[in-house]
XYZ file of C-alpha atoms in Angstrom:
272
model
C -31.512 -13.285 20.634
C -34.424 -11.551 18.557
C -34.253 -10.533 15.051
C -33.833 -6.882 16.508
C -30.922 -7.858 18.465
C -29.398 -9.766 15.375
C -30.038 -7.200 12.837
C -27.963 -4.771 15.438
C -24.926 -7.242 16.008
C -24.811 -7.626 12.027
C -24.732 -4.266 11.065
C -22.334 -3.488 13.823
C -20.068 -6.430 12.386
C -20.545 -5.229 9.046
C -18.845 -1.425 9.905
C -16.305 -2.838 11.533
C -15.194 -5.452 8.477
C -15.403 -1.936 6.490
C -14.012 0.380 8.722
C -11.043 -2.143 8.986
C -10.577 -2.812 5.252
C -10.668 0.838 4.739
C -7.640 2.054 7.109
C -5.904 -0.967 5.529
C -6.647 0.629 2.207
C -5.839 4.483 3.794
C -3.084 3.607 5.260
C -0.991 1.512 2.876
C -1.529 4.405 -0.193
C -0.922 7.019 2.744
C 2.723 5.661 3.877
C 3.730 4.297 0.688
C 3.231 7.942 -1.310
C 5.372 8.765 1.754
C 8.194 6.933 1.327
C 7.679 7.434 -2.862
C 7.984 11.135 -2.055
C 11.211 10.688 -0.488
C 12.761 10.210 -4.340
C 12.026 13.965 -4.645
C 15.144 15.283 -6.050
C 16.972 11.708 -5.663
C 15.461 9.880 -8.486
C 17.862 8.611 -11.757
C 17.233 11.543 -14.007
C 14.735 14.755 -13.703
C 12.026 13.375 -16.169
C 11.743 10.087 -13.558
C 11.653 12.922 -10.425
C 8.349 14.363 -11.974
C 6.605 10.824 -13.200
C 7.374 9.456 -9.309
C 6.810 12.650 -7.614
C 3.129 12.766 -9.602
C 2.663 9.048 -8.491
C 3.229 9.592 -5.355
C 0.900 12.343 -5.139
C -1.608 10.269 -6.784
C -1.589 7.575 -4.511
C -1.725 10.218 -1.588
C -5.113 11.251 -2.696
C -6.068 7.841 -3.100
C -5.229 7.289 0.612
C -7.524 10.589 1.239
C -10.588 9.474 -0.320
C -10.462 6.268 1.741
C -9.990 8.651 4.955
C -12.756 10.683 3.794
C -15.477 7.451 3.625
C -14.077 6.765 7.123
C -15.109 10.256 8.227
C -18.634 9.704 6.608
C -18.964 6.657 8.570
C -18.320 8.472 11.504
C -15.415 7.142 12.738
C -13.501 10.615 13.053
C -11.990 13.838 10.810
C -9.950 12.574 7.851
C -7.180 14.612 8.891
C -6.723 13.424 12.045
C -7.227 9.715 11.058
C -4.377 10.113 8.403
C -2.079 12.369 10.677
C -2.725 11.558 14.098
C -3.137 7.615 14.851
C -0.136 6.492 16.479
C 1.257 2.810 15.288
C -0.294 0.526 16.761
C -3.360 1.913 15.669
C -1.938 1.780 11.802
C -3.573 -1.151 9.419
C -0.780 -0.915 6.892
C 1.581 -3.635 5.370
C 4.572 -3.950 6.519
C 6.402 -3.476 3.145
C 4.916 -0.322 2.950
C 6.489 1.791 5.960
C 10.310 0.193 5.375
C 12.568 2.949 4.972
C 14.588 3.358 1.147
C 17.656 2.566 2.377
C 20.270 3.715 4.827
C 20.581 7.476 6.300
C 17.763 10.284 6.104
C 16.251 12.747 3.278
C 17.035 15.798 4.926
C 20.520 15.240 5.641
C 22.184 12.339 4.204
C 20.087 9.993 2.217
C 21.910 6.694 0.393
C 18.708 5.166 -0.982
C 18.300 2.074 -3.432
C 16.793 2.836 -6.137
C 16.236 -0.887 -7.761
C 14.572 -1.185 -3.746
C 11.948 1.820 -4.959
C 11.517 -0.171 -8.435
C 10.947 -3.711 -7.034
C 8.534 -2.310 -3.841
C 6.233 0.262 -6.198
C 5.913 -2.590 -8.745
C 5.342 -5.328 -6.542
C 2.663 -3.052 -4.410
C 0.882 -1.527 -7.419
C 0.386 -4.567 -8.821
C -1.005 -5.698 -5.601
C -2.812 -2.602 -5.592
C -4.349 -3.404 -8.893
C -5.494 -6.697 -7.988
C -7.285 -5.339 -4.832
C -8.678 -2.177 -6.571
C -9.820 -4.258 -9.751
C -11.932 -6.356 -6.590
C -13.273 -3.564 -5.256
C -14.716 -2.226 -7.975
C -17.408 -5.303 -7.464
C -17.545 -4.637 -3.846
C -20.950 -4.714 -1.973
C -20.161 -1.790 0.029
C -20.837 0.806 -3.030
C -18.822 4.254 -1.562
C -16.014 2.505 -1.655
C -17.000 0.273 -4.745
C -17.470 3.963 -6.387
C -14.105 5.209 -5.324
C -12.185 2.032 -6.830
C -13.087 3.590 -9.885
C -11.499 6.264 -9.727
C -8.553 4.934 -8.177
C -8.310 2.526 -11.493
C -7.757 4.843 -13.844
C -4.570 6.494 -12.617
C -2.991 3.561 -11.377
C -2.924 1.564 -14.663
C -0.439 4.311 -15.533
C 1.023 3.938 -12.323
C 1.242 -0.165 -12.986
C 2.770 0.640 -16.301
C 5.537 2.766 -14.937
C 6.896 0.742 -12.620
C 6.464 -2.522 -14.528
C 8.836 -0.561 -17.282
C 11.212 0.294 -14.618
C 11.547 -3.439 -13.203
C 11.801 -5.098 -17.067
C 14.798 -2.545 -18.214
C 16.549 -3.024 -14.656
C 16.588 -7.353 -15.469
C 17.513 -6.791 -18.890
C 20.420 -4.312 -17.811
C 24.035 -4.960 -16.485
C 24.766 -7.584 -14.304
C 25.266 -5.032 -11.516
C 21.667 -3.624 -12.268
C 20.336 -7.622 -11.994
C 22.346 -8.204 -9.029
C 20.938 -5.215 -6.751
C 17.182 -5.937 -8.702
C 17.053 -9.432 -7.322
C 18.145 -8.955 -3.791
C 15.762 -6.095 -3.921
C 12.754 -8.934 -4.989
C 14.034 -11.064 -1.587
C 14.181 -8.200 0.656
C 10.571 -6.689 -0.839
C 9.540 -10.366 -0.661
C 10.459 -10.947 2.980
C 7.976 -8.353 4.160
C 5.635 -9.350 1.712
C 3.343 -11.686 3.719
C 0.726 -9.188 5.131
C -0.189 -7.465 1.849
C -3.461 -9.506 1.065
C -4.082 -10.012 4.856
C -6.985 -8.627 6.373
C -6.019 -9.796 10.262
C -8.469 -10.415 12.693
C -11.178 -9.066 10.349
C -10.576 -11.752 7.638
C -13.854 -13.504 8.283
C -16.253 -10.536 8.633
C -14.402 -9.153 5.420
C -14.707 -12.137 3.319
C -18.284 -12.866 4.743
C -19.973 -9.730 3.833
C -18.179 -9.539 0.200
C -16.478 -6.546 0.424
C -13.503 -7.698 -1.565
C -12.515 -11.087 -2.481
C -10.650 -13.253 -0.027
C -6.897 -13.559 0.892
C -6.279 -16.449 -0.931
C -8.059 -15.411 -4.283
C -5.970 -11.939 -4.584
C -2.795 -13.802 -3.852
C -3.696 -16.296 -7.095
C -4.505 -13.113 -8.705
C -1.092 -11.206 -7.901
C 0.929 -14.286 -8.658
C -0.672 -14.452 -11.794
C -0.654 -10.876 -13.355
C 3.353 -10.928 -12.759
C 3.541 -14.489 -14.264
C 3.970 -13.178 -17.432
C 6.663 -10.530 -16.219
C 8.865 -13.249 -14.660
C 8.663 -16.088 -17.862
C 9.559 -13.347 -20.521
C 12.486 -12.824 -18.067
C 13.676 -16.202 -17.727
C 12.903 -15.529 -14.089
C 10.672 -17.983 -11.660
C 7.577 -16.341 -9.653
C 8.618 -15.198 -6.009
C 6.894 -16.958 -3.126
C 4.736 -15.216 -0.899
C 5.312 -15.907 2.631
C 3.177 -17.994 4.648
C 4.928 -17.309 8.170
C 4.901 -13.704 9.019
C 7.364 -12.169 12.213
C 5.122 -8.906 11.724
C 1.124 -8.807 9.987
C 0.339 -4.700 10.080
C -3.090 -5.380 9.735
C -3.192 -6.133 13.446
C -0.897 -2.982 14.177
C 2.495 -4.962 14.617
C 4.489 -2.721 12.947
C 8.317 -2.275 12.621
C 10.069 1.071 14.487
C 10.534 2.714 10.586
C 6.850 3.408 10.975
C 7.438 5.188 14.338
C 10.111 6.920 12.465
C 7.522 7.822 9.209
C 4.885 9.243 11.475
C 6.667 11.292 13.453
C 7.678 12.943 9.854
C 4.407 12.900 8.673
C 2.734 14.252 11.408
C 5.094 17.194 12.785
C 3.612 20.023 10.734
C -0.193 19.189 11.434
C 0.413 19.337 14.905
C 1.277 22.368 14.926
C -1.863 23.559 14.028
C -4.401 20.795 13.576
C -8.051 22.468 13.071
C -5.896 24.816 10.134
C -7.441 23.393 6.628
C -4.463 21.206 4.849
């Protein structure tokens, strides 16, 4: 193969290791501001409706400018990529899509709260960890937009860490429902610092740091959450039934897109 040839098959590899971490990226903010927004009107008290309501919004634009650097790279329209991909086409974790709990928001909705508290802190530290990466990343657009993203979301980080302390220092009740919220979050926990099939192109070209070194990372920013608690560190899982970075996704993401996508395509070239 000539240096023409390999210069070719590099840069080709090196789009699709960025193109791939980016939908993961898109598509974990987009569906969990989804299910954050399904609080609206549900949450504990009105002043908690407007600071989750504002997060989830946040993280919704978030999951826009990573569609938007996937449009630049000419993979397709923003919009589309964020409304129109069916699931198996989705890069998200699967912690991310789970429904809130039992029934629906439009009709009858018995949701967990100490669920929504244990998944938004658990991600958003995650989050963190990744973001506070990317902001070394070689590929600069995105480098540029983790930036951004890390202002907002130490308030995010902040919020939900509150949220998870009070709920363990509460009522037995309150500790009960928190910690068989941490197993269930933890049991779909084992994709988040996955990157799939495109681990190795990922890792190679530096765009973030590897899977192993933002698990370390996540395990120990909540360290000091969990000893101040009496409580010992959750395990991540090594053995995974579903990894969404390889579009193996459960049906409550068929459910979620069908939701997210019914007004769009109604009209898709209107401006949203």
């Amino acid at each position: 193969m000539s240096e023409i040839e390999n210069g070719v098959t590099e840069a080709s590899e090196n789009k699709e290791a960025i193109t791939s971490l980016l939908f993961q990226l898109a598509d974990d903010d987009f569906l969990y501001a989804y299910r954050g927004s399904e609080w609206l009107g549900l949450a504990p008290h009105i002043e908690e409706d407007v600071a989750s309501s504002s997060i989830s919004q946040d993280s919704m634009g978030h999951a826009a400018m990573y569609y938007k650097l996937l449009e630049e790279l000419g993979v397709g329209n923003a919009d589309d990529l964020a409304h129109l991909r069916p699931a198996h086409e989705r890069r998200n974790s699967i912690l991310t899509e789970r429904v809130n709990g039992e029934g629906f928001y439009m009709e009858t909705p018995n949701y967990d709260w100490a669920y929504q508290v244990v998944r938004s802190y658990f991600y958003t530290q995650a989050k963190k960890v990744k973001v506070d990466s990317l902001c070394q990343s070689s590929y600069k657009p995105v480098a540029e937009v983790a930036v951004k993203v890390k202002m907002e979301l130490y308030y995010h980080r902040l919020h939900w860490e509150t949220w998870f302390k009070q709920l363990l220092s509460s009522t037995d009740v309150a500790k009960k429902k928190m910690n068989e919220a941490i197993t269930r979050v933890m049991d779909d926990f084992g994709d988040m610092f996955s990157f799939g099939i495109q681990k190795q192109a990922i890792e190679k070209y530096k765009l973030i740091d590897s899977e192993e070194k933002l698990k370390e990372n996540w395990l120990a920013s909540i360290e000091p959450v969990f000893a101040a608690l009496q409580m010992t560190v959750p395990t991540i899982p090594e053995t995974l039934a579903n990894n969404g970075r390889n579009g193996e996704h459960t049906v409550d993401l068929d459910e979620a897109l069908r939701t997210l996508s019914e007004v769009y395509k109604v009209d898709p070239v209107a401006s949203w």
